[in-house]
Amino acid sequence: NMTLAERLDGFYGTEGYHRFNLFTPIVATDGVIYFAKEGNAFWALDQMITMRMQLIEKGKIQSSEWLFFTITSNGKKADIVVDDGNGNIYAKKHIAHTDLEKGEYKFYLMDNVLLLPSEY
C-alpha cells in the first residue's frame, strides 16, 4: 500500500481548479483536493490560506509573492511551515491534534493557485 505522500507524487498538471473556501479567491488543483479528501485535511488548506492572510496583513509579504508550505505530520500532531522557497521562514504553526497520515507534504501557492510541487 502506497502512503498518501507517495500517491500525491503521481499528480502532474491538473485537469481543473477547485474553489474550497468561500472567503478567498484562491483555488486548488486536483492533487491538492485529493490530498484534502484522502487525508481528511481540508483544515490544512484553510490553515495555509489563513497563514498567508496574516502575513499580508502584517506586511511581511505582498499578495503576489509565491509561498512554499511544508506540513509534517506524525499521525497525531503536525507542524506547518511557510517559507519563500529559499529557506527563509515566514511563519510556523503547530497543530495539536490531527489524524493526517504520517508524512511530509509540500505545497506551492502561486498566482492564487495552491498546487503540489509535481503539478508545477
JSON list of C-alpha atoms in Angstrom, two decimals, residues 12-16 23 36-37 40 47 49 60 64 70 79 81 91 94 100 104 106 108-109 113-116:
[
{"chain": "A", "resi": 12, "resn": "TYR", "atom": "CA", "xyz": [1.23, 16.05, -12.93]},
{"chain": "A", "resi": 13, "resn": "GLY", "atom": "CA", "xyz": [-0.53, 19.15, -14.14]},
{"chain": "A", "resi": 14, "resn": "THR", "atom": "CA", "xyz": [-4.19, 19.47, -13.27]},
{"chain": "A", "resi": 15, "resn": "GLU", "atom": "CA", "xyz": [-7.48, 18.92, -15.03]},
{"chain": "A", "resi": 16, "resn": "GLY", "atom": "CA", "xyz": [-9.27, 21.55, -13.04]},
{"chain": "A", "resi": 23, "resn": "PHE", "atom": "CA", "xyz": [-13.73, 33.61, 1.59]},
{"chain": "A", "resi": 36, "resn": "ALA", "atom": "CA", "xyz": [-7.56, 17.13, 1.40]},
{"chain": "A", "resi": 37, "resn": "LYS", "atom": "CA", "xyz": [-10.13, 14.40, 0.71]},
{"chain": "A", "resi": 40, "resn": "ASN", "atom": "CA", "xyz": [-9.31, 14.27, 5.75]},
{"chain": "A", "resi": 47, "resn": "GLN", "atom": "CA", "xyz": [-4.65, 26.93, 7.63]},
{"chain": "A", "resi": 49, "resn": "ILE", "atom": "CA", "xyz": [-4.83, 30.43, 3.45]},
{"chain": "A", "resi": 60, "resn": "LYS", "atom": "CA", "xyz": [5.63, 40.61, 5.76]},
{"chain": "A", "resi": 64, "resn": "SER", "atom": "CA", "xyz": [1.63, 38.43, -5.28]},
{"chain": "A", "resi": 70, "resn": "THR", "atom": "CA", "xyz": [5.55, 22.12, 4.31]},
{"chain": "A", "resi": 79, "resn": "ASP", "atom": "CA", "xyz": [3.56, 21.38, 12.00]},
{"chain": "A", "resi": 81, "resn": "VAL", "atom": "CA", "xyz": [5.99, 25.92, 7.93]},
{"chain": "A", "resi": 91, "resn": "ALA", "atom": "CA", "xyz": [5.80, 31.57, 9.85]},
{"chain": "A", "resi": 94, "resn": "HIS", "atom": "CA", "xyz": [1.70, 23.75, 15.39]},
{"chain": "A", "resi": 100, "resn": "LEU", "atom": "CA", "xyz": [-3.40, 13.20, 8.93]},
{"chain": "A", "resi": 104, "resn": "GLU", "atom": "CA", "xyz": [5.81, 15.32, 4.82]},
{"chain": "A", "resi": 106, "resn": "LYS", "atom": "CA", "xyz": [4.66, 20.13, 0.30]},
{"chain": "A", "resi": 108, "resn": "TYR", "atom": "CA", "xyz": [3.19, 25.80, -3.58]},
{"chain": "A", "resi": 109, "resn": "LEU", "atom": "CA", "xyz": [0.92, 28.85, -3.56]},
{"chain": "A", "resi": 113, "resn": "VAL", "atom": "CA", "xyz": [-3.38, 28.64, -7.09]},
{"chain": "A", "resi": 114, "resn": "LEU", "atom": "CA", "xyz": [-2.49, 26.10, -4.41]},
{"chain": "A", "resi": 115, "resn": "LEU", "atom": "CA", "xyz": [-0.69, 23.17, -6.04]},
{"chain": "A", "resi": 116, "resn": "LEU", "atom": "CA", "xyz": [1.56, 20.19, -5.40]}
]
